[in-house]
PDB file of C-alpha atoms in Angstrom:
ATOM      1  CA  MET A   1       0.232  -0.129  -0.023  1.00 51.00           C
ATOM      2  CA  GLU A   2       1.464   3.111  -1.517  1.00 67.00           C
ATOM      3  CA  HIS A   3       1.453   6.386   1.459  1.00 72.00           C
ATOM      4  CA  PRO A   4      -0.166   9.685   0.597  1.00 72.00           C
ATOM      5  CA  ASN A   5       2.729  12.107   0.685  1.00 80.00           C
ATOM      6  CA  PHE A   6       1.681  15.640   2.599  1.00 83.00           C
ATOM      7  CA  LEU A   7       1.173  17.563  -0.792  1.00 87.00           C
ATOM      8  CA  GLU A   8      -1.199  15.039  -1.089  1.00 87.00           C
ATOM      9  CA  ILE A   9      -3.446  16.133   2.233  1.00 85.00           C
ATOM     10  CA  ILE A  10      -2.930  19.693   1.823  1.00 87.00           C
ATOM     11  CA  ARG A  11      -4.667  19.438  -1.703  1.00 88.00           C
ATOM     12  CA  ASP A  12      -7.535  17.039  -0.679  1.00 86.00           C
ATOM     13  CA  LEU A  13      -8.117  19.736   2.325  1.00 85.00           C
ATOM     14  CA  TYR A  14      -7.741  22.400   0.115  1.00 88.00           C
ATOM     15  CA  LEU A  15     -10.012  21.304  -2.194  1.00 88.00           C
ATOM     16  CA  LYS A  16     -12.314  20.396   0.571  1.00 86.00           C
ATOM     17  CA  SER A  17     -11.945  23.952   1.439  1.00 88.00           C
ATOM     18  CA  ILE A  18     -12.472  26.151  -1.607  1.00 90.00           C
ATOM     19  CA  GLU A  19     -15.321  23.064  -3.384  1.00 88.00           C
ATOM     20  CA  PRO A  20     -17.967  24.776  -2.041  1.00 87.00           C
ATOM     21  CA  CYS A  21     -17.070  28.167  -2.256  1.00 87.00           C
ATOM     22  CA  LYS A  22     -18.059  27.633  -5.912  1.00 89.00           C
ATOM     23  CA  GLU A  23     -21.714  27.550  -5.211  1.00 90.00           C
ATOM     24  CA  PRO A  24     -23.230  31.143  -4.695  1.00 90.00           C
ATOM     25  CA  SER A  25     -25.502  30.226  -1.847  1.00 90.00           C
ATOM     26  CA  PHE A  26     -22.879  28.695   0.043  1.00 91.00           C
ATOM     27  CA  VAL A  27     -20.964  31.958  -0.325  1.00 93.00           C
ATOM     28  CA  LEU A  28     -23.908  34.350   0.682  1.00 94.00           C
ATOM     29  CA  TYR A  29     -25.335  32.042   3.705  1.00 92.00           C
ATOM     30  CA  PHE A  30     -20.928  32.609   4.782  1.00 94.00           C
ATOM     31  CA  ILE A  31     -20.712  36.383   3.969  1.00 95.00           C
ATOM     32  CA  PHE A  32     -24.061  37.527   5.620  1.00 94.00           C
ATOM     33  CA  MET A  33     -24.905  34.640   8.152  1.00 94.00           C
ATOM     34  CA  VAL A  34     -21.926  33.515   9.313  1.00 94.00           C
ATOM     35  CA  VAL A  35     -19.654  36.682   8.934  1.00 94.00           C
ATOM     36  CA  ILE A  36     -21.645  39.847   9.221  1.00 94.00           C
ATOM     37  CA  PHE A  37     -24.856  38.199  12.051  1.00 94.00           C
ATOM     38  CA  GLY A  38     -22.343  36.331  13.727  1.00 92.00           C
ATOM     39  CA  GLY A  39     -19.356  38.245  13.975  1.00 93.00           C
ATOM     40  CA  ILE A  40     -21.874  41.717  15.078  1.00 93.00           C
ATOM     41  CA  GLY A  41     -20.028  41.633  17.994  1.00 90.00           C
ATOM     42  CA  VAL A  42     -16.971  42.088  16.726  1.00 91.00           C
ATOM     43  CA  ILE A  43     -18.803  44.940  14.633  1.00 90.00           C
ATOM     44  CA  LEU A  44     -19.679  46.963  16.967  1.00 91.00           C
ATOM     45  CA  SER A  45     -16.420  47.033  18.370  1.00 90.00           C
ATOM     46  CA  LEU A  46     -15.290  48.610  15.807  1.00 89.00           C
ATOM     47  CA  TRP A  47     -17.847  50.988  15.963  1.00 89.00           C
ATOM     48  CA  GLN A  48     -16.894  51.265  20.048  1.00 88.00           C
ATOM     49  CA  CYS A  49     -12.863  51.712  18.549  1.00 86.00           C
ATOM     50  CA  ILE A  50     -13.833  54.860  16.229  1.00 87.00           C
ATOM     51  CA  ASN A  51     -15.459  56.308  19.563  1.00 87.00           C
ATOM     52  CA  GLY A  52     -12.354  56.040  21.495  1.00 86.00           C
ATOM     53  CA  GLU A  53     -12.606  52.545  22.988  1.00 82.00           C
ATOM     54  CA  PRO A  54      -9.558  50.642  22.968  1.00 82.00           C
ATOM     55  CA  LEU A  55      -8.295  48.517  20.039  1.00 80.00           C
ATOM     56  CA  ARG A  56      -8.314  45.637  22.373  1.00 83.00           C
ATOM     57  CA  TYR A  57     -11.790  45.054  23.044  1.00 85.00           C
ATOM     58  CA  VAL A  58     -12.494  44.844  19.563  1.00 88.00           C
ATOM     59  CA  SER A  59      -9.186  42.106  19.133  1.00 88.00           C
ATOM     60  CA  GLN A  60     -10.742  40.364  22.673  1.00 88.00           C
ATOM     61  CA  ASN A  61     -14.194  39.928  20.961  1.00 91.00           C
ATOM     62  CA  MET A  62     -12.975  39.274  17.724  1.00 92.00           C
ATOM     63  CA  MET A  63     -11.104  35.955  19.986  1.00 91.00           C
ATOM     64  CA  THR A  64     -13.861  35.357  21.093  1.00 91.00           C
ATOM     65  CA  TYR A  65     -16.236  35.039  18.124  1.00 94.00           C
ATOM     66  CA  ALA A  66     -13.301  33.039  16.463  1.00 93.00           C
ATOM     67  CA  VAL A  67     -12.900  30.135  19.836  1.00 92.00           C
ATOM     68  CA  ALA A  68     -16.990  30.205  19.303  1.00 93.00           C
ATOM     69  CA  LEU A  69     -17.389  29.368  15.534  1.00 94.00           C
ATOM     70  CA  SER A  70     -13.958  27.098  15.935  1.00 93.00           C
ATOM     71  CA  VAL A  71     -14.734  24.683  18.180  1.00 92.00           C
ATOM     72  CA  PRO A  72     -18.781  23.387  17.133  1.00 92.00           C
ATOM     73  CA  ALA A  73     -16.993  23.600  13.418  1.00 93.00           C
ATOM     74  CA  ALA A  74     -14.409  21.394  14.467  1.00 92.00           C
ATOM     75  CA  LEU A  75     -16.522  19.089  16.458  1.00 91.00           C
ATOM     76  CA  THR A  76     -18.934  18.740  13.211  1.00 91.00           C
ATOM     77  CA  ILE A  77     -15.454  17.701  11.326  1.00 90.00           C
ATOM     78  CA  PHE A  78     -14.452  15.100  13.606  1.00 89.00           C
ATOM     79  CA  LEU A  79     -18.265  13.935  13.177  1.00 90.00           C
ATOM     80  CA  HIS A  80     -19.109  14.063   9.729  1.00 86.00           C
ATOM     81  CA  ILE A  81     -16.274  15.292   7.302  1.00 85.00           C
ATOM     82  CA  ILE A  82     -13.024  12.413   8.855  1.00 87.00           C
ATOM     83  CA  PRO A  83     -15.281   9.538   8.846  1.00 87.00           C
ATOM     84  CA  HIS A  84     -15.528  10.271   5.002  1.00 86.00           C
ATOM     85  CA  SER A  85     -12.012  11.136   4.403  1.00 85.00           C
ATOM     86  CA  ASP A  86      -9.183   9.229   2.990  1.00 85.00           C
ATOM     87  CA  TYR A  87      -6.553  10.532   5.231  1.00 86.00           C
ATOM     88  CA  LYS A  88      -8.550  10.126   8.768  1.00 87.00           C
ATOM     89  CA  VAL A  89      -5.265   9.824  11.149  1.00 90.00           C
ATOM     90  CA  SER A  90      -3.611  13.270   8.760  1.00 88.00           C
ATOM     91  CA  HIS A  91      -6.720  15.305   8.549  1.00 87.00           C
ATOM     92  CA  THR A  92      -7.845  14.841  12.897  1.00 90.00           C
ATOM     93  CA  ILE A  93      -3.790  15.852  13.628  1.00 91.00           C
ATOM     94  CA  ILE A  94      -4.003  18.755  11.174  1.00 90.00           C
ATOM     95  CA  THR A  95      -7.576  19.735  12.394  1.00 90.00           C
ATOM     96  CA  LEU A  96      -6.900  18.737  16.459  1.00 92.00           C
ATOM     97  CA  SER A  97      -3.306  20.717  15.583  1.00 93.00           C
ATOM     98  CA  VAL A  98      -4.433  24.113  14.374  1.00 91.00           C
ATOM     99  CA  LEU A  99      -7.316  23.673  16.995  1.00 90.00           C
ATOM    100  CA  ILE A 100      -5.184  23.227  20.263  1.00 93.00           C
ATOM    101  CA  LEU A 101      -2.971  25.939  18.707  1.00 91.00           C
ATOM    102  CA  GLN A 102      -5.370  28.420  18.215  1.00 90.00           C
ATOM    103  CA  ILE A 103      -7.163  27.859  21.365  1.00 87.00           C
ATOM    104  CA  VAL A 104      -3.531  28.189  23.362  1.00 89.00           C
ATOM    105  CA  ALA A 105      -2.903  31.271  21.034  1.00 88.00           C
ATOM    106  CA  VAL A 106      -6.227  33.097  22.136  1.00 86.00           C
ATOM    107  CA  CYS A 107      -5.495  32.237  25.881  1.00 85.00           C
ATOM    108  CA  PHE A 108      -2.263  33.700  25.978  1.00 78.00           C
ATOM    109  CA  SER A 109      -3.500  36.945  24.211  1.00 79.00           C
ATOM    110  CA  PHE A 110      -6.586  37.943  24.696  1.00 75.00           C
ATOM    111  CA  TRP A 111      -5.997  40.271  27.470  1.00 76.00           C
ATOM    112  CA  ASN A 112      -3.492  41.714  25.682  1.00 78.00           C
ATOM    113  CA  GLY A 113      -5.369  42.695  22.796  1.00 71.00           C
ATOM    114  CA  HIS A 114      -2.947  41.317  20.008  1.00 85.00           C
ATOM    115  CA  PHE A 115      -4.999  42.402  17.101  1.00 86.00           C
ATOM    116  CA  ILE A 116      -2.828  40.460  14.270  1.00 89.00           C
ATOM    117  CA  ILE A 117      -2.728  36.912  16.295  1.00 90.00           C
ATOM    118  CA  ALA A 118      -7.002  37.907  16.892  1.00 90.00           C
ATOM    119  CA  ILE A 119      -6.892  38.097  12.804  1.00 92.00           C
ATOM    120  CA  ILE A 120      -5.349  35.688  12.057  1.00 92.00           C
ATOM    121  CA  CYS A 121      -7.938  33.268  14.751  1.00 92.00           C
ATOM    122  CA  THR A 122     -10.529  34.609  12.920  1.00 94.00           C
ATOM    123  CA  ILE A 123      -9.435  33.394   9.577  1.00 94.00           C
ATOM    124  CA  ILE A 124      -8.581  30.150  11.261  1.00 93.00           C
ATOM    125  CA  SER A 125     -12.563  30.077  12.594  1.00 94.00           C
ATOM    126  CA  TRP A 126     -14.267  30.642   8.991  1.00 95.00           C
ATOM    127  CA  TRP A 127     -11.978  28.158   7.309  1.00 93.00           C
ATOM    128  CA  TYR A 128     -13.020  25.722  10.046  1.00 92.00           C
ATOM    129  CA  TRP A 129     -16.357  26.480   9.357  1.00 94.00           C
ATOM    130  CA  ILE A 130     -16.409  26.405   5.503  1.00 93.00           C
ATOM    131  CA  LEU A 131     -13.937  22.846   5.585  1.00 91.00           C
ATOM    132  CA  ALA A 132     -17.250  21.643   8.209  1.00 91.00           C
ATOM    133  CA  ASN A 133     -19.976  22.976   6.272  1.00 91.00           C
ATOM    134  CA  SER A 134     -18.487  21.645   2.909  1.00 88.00           C
ATOM    135  CA  CYS A 135     -20.783  18.383   2.457  1.00 84.00           C
ATOM    136  CA  ASN A 136     -24.080  20.663   3.797  1.00 81.00           C
ATOM    137  CA  GLY A 137     -26.197  20.146   1.331  1.00 77.00           C
ATOM    138  CA  SER A 138     -28.559  22.123   2.445  1.00 78.00           C
ATOM    139  CA  LEU A 139     -26.766  25.551   1.661  1.00 76.00           C
ATOM    140  CA  GLY A 140     -26.255  24.581  -1.846  1.00 75.00           C
ATOM    141  CA  ASP A 141     -28.902  25.877  -4.337  1.00 73.00           C
ATOM    142  CA  LYS A 142     -29.003  22.628  -6.742  1.00 69.00           C
ATOM    143  CA  SER A 143     -29.318  20.690  -3.722  1.00 59.00           C
ATOM    144  CA  TYR A 144     -32.119  22.247  -1.983  1.00 57.00           C
ATOM    145  CA  HIS A 145     -33.965  22.375  -5.524  1.00 58.00           C
ATOM    146  CA  SER A 146     -33.458  18.891  -5.545  1.00 63.00           C
ATOM    147  CA  GLN A 147     -34.855  18.726  -2.250  1.00 62.00           C
ATOM    148  CA  ILE A 148     -37.878  20.012  -2.656  1.00 64.00           C
ATOM    149  CA  LYS A 149     -38.807  18.586  -5.827  1.00 66.00           C
ATOM    150  CA  ASN A 150     -37.672  15.179  -4.839  1.00 67.00           C
ATOM    151  CA  ASP A 151     -40.340  15.589  -1.507  1.00 67.00           C
ATOM    152  CA  LEU A 152     -43.346  17.265  -3.985  1.00 68.00           C
ATOM    153  CA  GLN A 153     -42.691  13.813  -5.984  1.00 71.00           C
ATOM    154  CA  ASN A 154     -42.956  11.870  -3.153  1.00 72.00           C
ATOM    155  CA  HIS A 155     -45.879  13.260  -1.584  1.00 66.00           C
ATOM    156  CA  GLY A 156     -47.877  13.387  -5.150  1.00 64.00           C
ATOM    157  CA  ALA A 157     -47.001   9.611  -5.219  1.00 66.00           C
ATOM    158  CA  LYS A 158     -48.777   8.937  -2.197  1.00 65.00           C
ATOM    159  CA  TRP A 159     -52.021  10.600  -3.695  1.00 68.00           C
ATOM    160  CA  ASP A 160     -51.587   8.426  -6.654  1.00 61.00           C
ATOM    161  CA  ASN A 161     -51.616   4.874  -4.679  1.00 60.00           C
ATOM    162  CA  ASP A 162     -55.025   6.010  -2.472  1.00 54.00           C
TER     163      ASP A 162
END
């Protein structure tokens, strides 16, 4: 049995991250629900920063947002993505390592208000969310349309049998 090289594993993660972004409904959901509505606390703290509050509050809110987004997404990755992966152990190690590094970075920099670390943690959490929802069929236009069509056909078939 041939062992995959590291680049194959990274390429697989890259493809799992990029593929759902080709779907407009997925991208719109991500932008409006995850980034804007989910990040409303960060947006409001940016407004406070403009009005004279310290930048530290923005970075604290960004780090809180990042952890709140990353942990459930990582759990979804462990439960739904990794079991169907060809690289189970490698994906588990990468996902767990990045999550632990992110949480450690947040813990060590939360009170100091390191803005760069907050931005990096937020980007990682967005990647986690995209990866976790890459197989979520309800976020795609085509799959949603076909599900509605199947439900209507099944409903109509019940009437035909009577």
